[in-house]
Amino acid sequence: MFDWIFLTLYGAAVHTSNGLPILPQGRLKDLEFVDYLFVLSSCQHRLNDDAKTPKALRKAAGECRAMIGLDTAAWLMAVAELLEGRRATIRWDVLESFAEKFLNLDNVRQCVVKGGNPVTRAGAMASFDLTRQIIQ
């Protein structure tokens, strides 16, 4: 009923913040149209705050029906100017620095910010809840 693929910026394996290796099937720039694109980043999201990530995210935004930023992904989406003038949320421990850096966003302390595309979610349980809603 559902198919999913894992992509990374360069197509190389990455590790989650708890050390779990993720073996991707390809590079983000090779994404073909999907219904949902979940953008994931974690504690070291600033390592991807570079010149290539925004370009890749902007291109990927055109290849999905809905882009969903989980955890700290809103930071990278904001750098890519995908959240311009919108409400957004991010994981609580970076919300203050997020609000200071991206003054053109309406930064809110909520688990979920909906209202169009993209959607932002803060934390693991909000991500779980979204997945459950999509499956339902």
PDB file of N, CA, C and O in Angstrom, residues 46-78:
ATOM      1  N   ARG A  46      23.120  21.957  11.547  1.00  0.00           N
ATOM      2  CA  ARG A  46      23.934  23.069  11.028  1.00  0.00           C
ATOM      3  C   ARG A  46      25.088  22.591  10.151  1.00  0.00           C
ATOM      4  O   ARG A  46      25.627  23.374   9.374  1.00  0.00           O
ATOM      5  N   LEU A  47      25.451  21.324  10.250  1.00  0.00           N
ATOM      6  CA  LEU A  47      26.489  20.788   9.359  1.00  0.00           C
ATOM      7  C   LEU A  47      26.020  20.802   7.907  1.00  0.00           C
ATOM      8  O   LEU A  47      26.830  20.821   6.993  1.00  0.00           O
ATOM      9  N   ASN A  48      24.713  20.771   7.701  1.00  0.00           N
ATOM     10  CA  ASN A  48      24.161  20.816   6.343  1.00  0.00           C
ATOM     11  C   ASN A  48      23.671  22.208   5.950  1.00  0.00           C
ATOM     12  O   ASN A  48      23.025  22.371   4.918  1.00  0.00           O
ATOM     13  N   ASP A  49      23.973  23.198   6.768  1.00  0.00           N
ATOM     14  CA  ASP A  49      23.628  24.587   6.459  1.00  0.00           C
ATOM     15  C   ASP A  49      24.755  25.126   5.577  1.00  0.00           C
ATOM     16  O   ASP A  49      25.603  25.892   5.992  1.00  0.00           O
ATOM     17  N   ASP A  50      24.758  24.652   4.324  1.00  0.00           N
ATOM     18  CA  ASP A  50      25.820  24.993   3.383  1.00  0.00           C
ATOM     19  C   ASP A  50      25.204  25.455   2.060  1.00  0.00           C
ATOM     20  O   ASP A  50      24.001  25.666   1.977  1.00  0.00           O
ATOM     21  N   ALA A  51      25.984  25.595   1.035  1.00  0.00           N
ATOM     22  CA  ALA A  51      25.490  26.096  -0.248  1.00  0.00           C
ATOM     23  C   ALA A  51      24.674  25.062  -1.024  1.00  0.00           C
ATOM     24  O   ALA A  51      23.752  25.418  -1.755  1.00  0.00           O
ATOM     25  N   LYS A  52      24.977  23.773  -0.878  1.00  0.00           N
ATOM     26  CA  LYS A  52      24.310  22.741  -1.678  1.00  0.00           C
ATOM     27  C   LYS A  52      22.941  22.347  -1.137  1.00  0.00           C
ATOM     28  O   LYS A  52      22.044  22.027  -1.903  1.00  0.00           O
ATOM     29  N   THR A  53      22.779  22.348   0.161  1.00  0.00           N
ATOM     30  CA  THR A  53      21.518  21.892   0.757  1.00  0.00           C
ATOM     31  C   THR A  53      20.329  22.741   0.331  1.00  0.00           C
ATOM     32  O   THR A  53      19.304  22.185  -0.087  1.00  0.00           O
ATOM     33  N   PRO A  54      20.383  24.073   0.396  1.00  0.00           N
ATOM     34  CA  PRO A  54      19.218  24.859  -0.025  1.00  0.00           C
ATOM     35  C   PRO A  54      18.815  24.606  -1.476  1.00  0.00           C
ATOM     36  O   PRO A  54      17.632  24.477  -1.786  1.00  0.00           O
ATOM     37  N   LYS A  55      19.803  24.509  -2.342  1.00  0.00           N
ATOM     38  CA  LYS A  55      19.522  24.262  -3.759  1.00  0.00           C
ATOM     39  C   LYS A  55      18.813  22.917  -3.930  1.00  0.00           C
ATOM     40  O   LYS A  55      17.822  22.810  -4.657  1.00  0.00           O
ATOM     41  N   ALA A  56      19.312  21.893  -3.257  1.00  0.00           N
ATOM     42  CA  ALA A  56      18.714  20.561  -3.347  1.00  0.00           C
ATOM     43  C   ALA A  56      17.300  20.553  -2.780  1.00  0.00           C
ATOM     44  O   ALA A  56      16.393  19.931  -3.352  1.00  0.00           O
ATOM     45  N   LEU A  57      17.075  21.249  -1.675  1.00  0.00           N
ATOM     46  CA  LEU A  57      15.741  21.288  -1.080  1.00  0.00           C
ATOM     47  C   LEU A  57      14.746  22.052  -1.949  1.00  0.00           C
ATOM     48  O   LEU A  57      13.585  21.653  -2.069  1.00  0.00           O
ATOM     49  N   ARG A  58      15.185  23.147  -2.559  1.00  0.00           N
ATOM     50  CA  ARG A  58      14.288  23.893  -3.460  1.00  0.00           C
ATOM     51  C   ARG A  58      13.873  23.035  -4.652  1.00  0.00           C
ATOM     52  O   ARG A  58      12.712  23.021  -5.049  1.00  0.00           O
ATOM     53  N   LYS A  59      14.814  22.306  -5.220  1.00  0.00           N
ATOM     54  CA  LYS A  59      14.494  21.426  -6.337  1.00  0.00           C
ATOM     55  C   LYS A  59      13.544  20.324  -5.880  1.00  0.00           C
ATOM     56  O   LYS A  59      12.553  20.019  -6.540  1.00  0.00           O
ATOM     57  N   ALA A  60      13.822  19.724  -4.730  1.00  0.00           N
ATOM     58  CA  ALA A  60      12.990  18.644  -4.201  1.00  0.00           C
ATOM     59  C   ALA A  60      11.572  19.123  -3.882  1.00  0.00           C
ATOM     60  O   ALA A  60      10.613  18.363  -4.024  1.00  0.00           O
ATOM     61  N   ALA A  61      11.428  20.376  -3.475  1.00  0.00           N
ATOM     62  CA  ALA A  61      10.098  20.916  -3.160  1.00  0.00           C
ATOM     63  C   ALA A  61       9.180  20.863  -4.377  1.00  0.00           C
ATOM     64  O   ALA A  61       7.964  20.723  -4.233  1.00  0.00           O
ATOM     65  N   GLY A  62       9.747  20.953  -5.566  1.00  0.00           N
ATOM     66  CA  GLY A  62       8.954  20.860  -6.781  1.00  0.00           C
ATOM     67  C   GLY A  62       8.635  19.437  -7.193  1.00  0.00           C
ATOM     68  O   GLY A  62       7.891  19.214  -8.152  1.00  0.00           O
ATOM     69  N   GLU A  63       9.182  18.471  -6.484  1.00  0.00           N
ATOM     70  CA  GLU A  63       8.985  17.058  -6.813  1.00  0.00           C
ATOM     71  C   GLU A  63       8.114  16.334  -5.792  1.00  0.00           C
ATOM     72  O   GLU A  63       8.144  15.114  -5.710  1.00  0.00           O
ATOM     73  N   CYS A  64       7.320  17.089  -5.028  1.00  0.00           N
ATOM     74  CA  CYS A  64       6.466  16.440  -4.030  1.00  0.00           C
ATOM     75  C   CYS A  64       5.158  17.197  -3.874  1.00  0.00           C
ATOM     76  O   CYS A  64       5.085  18.394  -4.118  1.00  0.00           O
ATOM     77  N   ARG A  65       4.157  16.448  -3.478  1.00  0.00           N
ATOM     78  CA  ARG A  65       2.857  17.066  -3.207  1.00  0.00           C
ATOM     79  C   ARG A  65       2.920  17.845  -1.897  1.00  0.00           C
ATOM     80  O   ARG A  65       2.342  18.914  -1.778  1.00  0.00           O
ATOM     81  N   ALA A  66       3.647  17.289  -0.923  1.00  0.00           N
ATOM     82  CA  ALA A  66       3.788  17.962   0.373  1.00  0.00           C
ATOM     83  C   ALA A  66       5.175  17.692   0.940  1.00  0.00           C
ATOM     84  O   ALA A  66       5.628  16.557   0.976  1.00  0.00           O
ATOM     85  N   MET A  67       5.842  18.758   1.375  1.00  0.00           N
ATOM     86  CA  MET A  67       7.132  18.639   2.048  1.00  0.00           C
ATOM     87  C   MET A  67       6.885  18.823   3.540  1.00  0.00           C
ATOM     88  O   MET A  67       6.205  19.764   3.945  1.00  0.00           O
ATOM     89  N   ILE A  68       7.443  17.912   4.324  1.00  0.00           N
ATOM     90  CA  ILE A  68       7.220  17.925   5.761  1.00  0.00           C
ATOM     91  C   ILE A  68       8.565  17.946   6.456  1.00  0.00           C
ATOM     92  O   ILE A  68       9.370  17.019   6.311  1.00  0.00           O
ATOM     93  N   GLY A  69       8.817  19.007   7.201  1.00  0.00           N
ATOM     94  CA  GLY A  69      10.069  19.144   7.935  1.00  0.00           C
ATOM     95  C   GLY A  69       9.922  18.613   9.343  1.00  0.00           C
ATOM     96  O   GLY A  69       9.070  19.084  10.099  1.00  0.00           O
ATOM     97  N   LEU A  70      10.724  17.629   9.692  1.00  0.00           N
ATOM     98  CA  LEU A  70      10.675  17.001  11.007  1.00  0.00           C
ATOM     99  C   LEU A  70      11.871  17.413  11.847  1.00  0.00           C
ATOM    100  O   LEU A  70      12.965  17.618  11.333  1.00  0.00           O
ATOM    101  N   ASP A  71      11.630  17.548  13.147  1.00  0.00           N
ATOM    102  CA  ASP A  71      12.676  17.820  14.114  1.00  0.00           C
ATOM    103  C   ASP A  71      13.326  19.176  13.817  1.00  0.00           C
ATOM    104  O   ASP A  71      12.676  20.200  13.945  1.00  0.00           O
ATOM    105  N   THR A  72      14.571  19.201  13.372  1.00  0.00           N
ATOM    106  CA  THR A  72      15.253  20.467  13.084  1.00  0.00           C
ATOM    107  C   THR A  72      15.302  20.783  11.590  1.00  0.00           C
ATOM    108  O   THR A  72      15.982  21.724  11.180  1.00  0.00           O
ATOM    109  N   ALA A  73      14.584  20.024  10.783  1.00  0.00           N
ATOM    110  CA  ALA A  73      14.603  20.244   9.328  1.00  0.00           C
ATOM    111  C   ALA A  73      14.081  21.625   8.940  1.00  0.00           C
ATOM    112  O   ALA A  73      14.463  22.161   7.900  1.00  0.00           O
ATOM    113  N   ALA A  74      13.245  22.210   9.766  1.00  0.00           N
ATOM    114  CA  ALA A  74      12.748  23.553   9.459  1.00  0.00           C
ATOM    115  C   ALA A  74      13.901  24.542   9.299  1.00  0.00           C
ATOM    116  O   ALA A  74      13.807  25.496   8.520  1.00  0.00           O
ATOM    117  N   TRP A  75      14.994  24.321  10.009  1.00  0.00           N
ATOM    118  CA  TRP A  75      16.173  25.197   9.879  1.00  0.00           C
ATOM    119  C   TRP A  75      16.679  25.176   8.438  1.00  0.00           C
ATOM    120  O   TRP A  75      16.883  26.216   7.816  1.00  0.00           O
ATOM    121  N   LEU A  76      16.859  23.976   7.908  1.00  0.00           N
ATOM    122  CA  LEU A  76      17.372  23.834   6.544  1.00  0.00           C
ATOM    123  C   LEU A  76      16.350  24.321   5.520  1.00  0.00           C
ATOM    124  O   LEU A  76      16.721  24.910   4.499  1.00  0.00           O
ATOM    125  N   MET A  77      15.072  24.109   5.794  1.00  0.00           N
ATOM    126  CA  MET A  77      14.022  24.593   4.897  1.00  0.00           C
ATOM    127  C   MET A  77      13.973  26.125   4.903  1.00  0.00           C
ATOM    128  O   MET A  77      13.740  26.740   3.866  1.00  0.00           O
ATOM    129  N   ALA A  78      14.220  26.717   6.053  1.00  0.00           N
ATOM    130  CA  ALA A  78      14.246  28.185   6.135  1.00  0.00           C
ATOM    131  C   ALA A  78      15.446  28.748   5.388  1.00  0.00           C
ATOM    132  O   ALA A  78      15.336  29.755   4.684  1.00  0.00           O
TER     133      ALA A  78
END
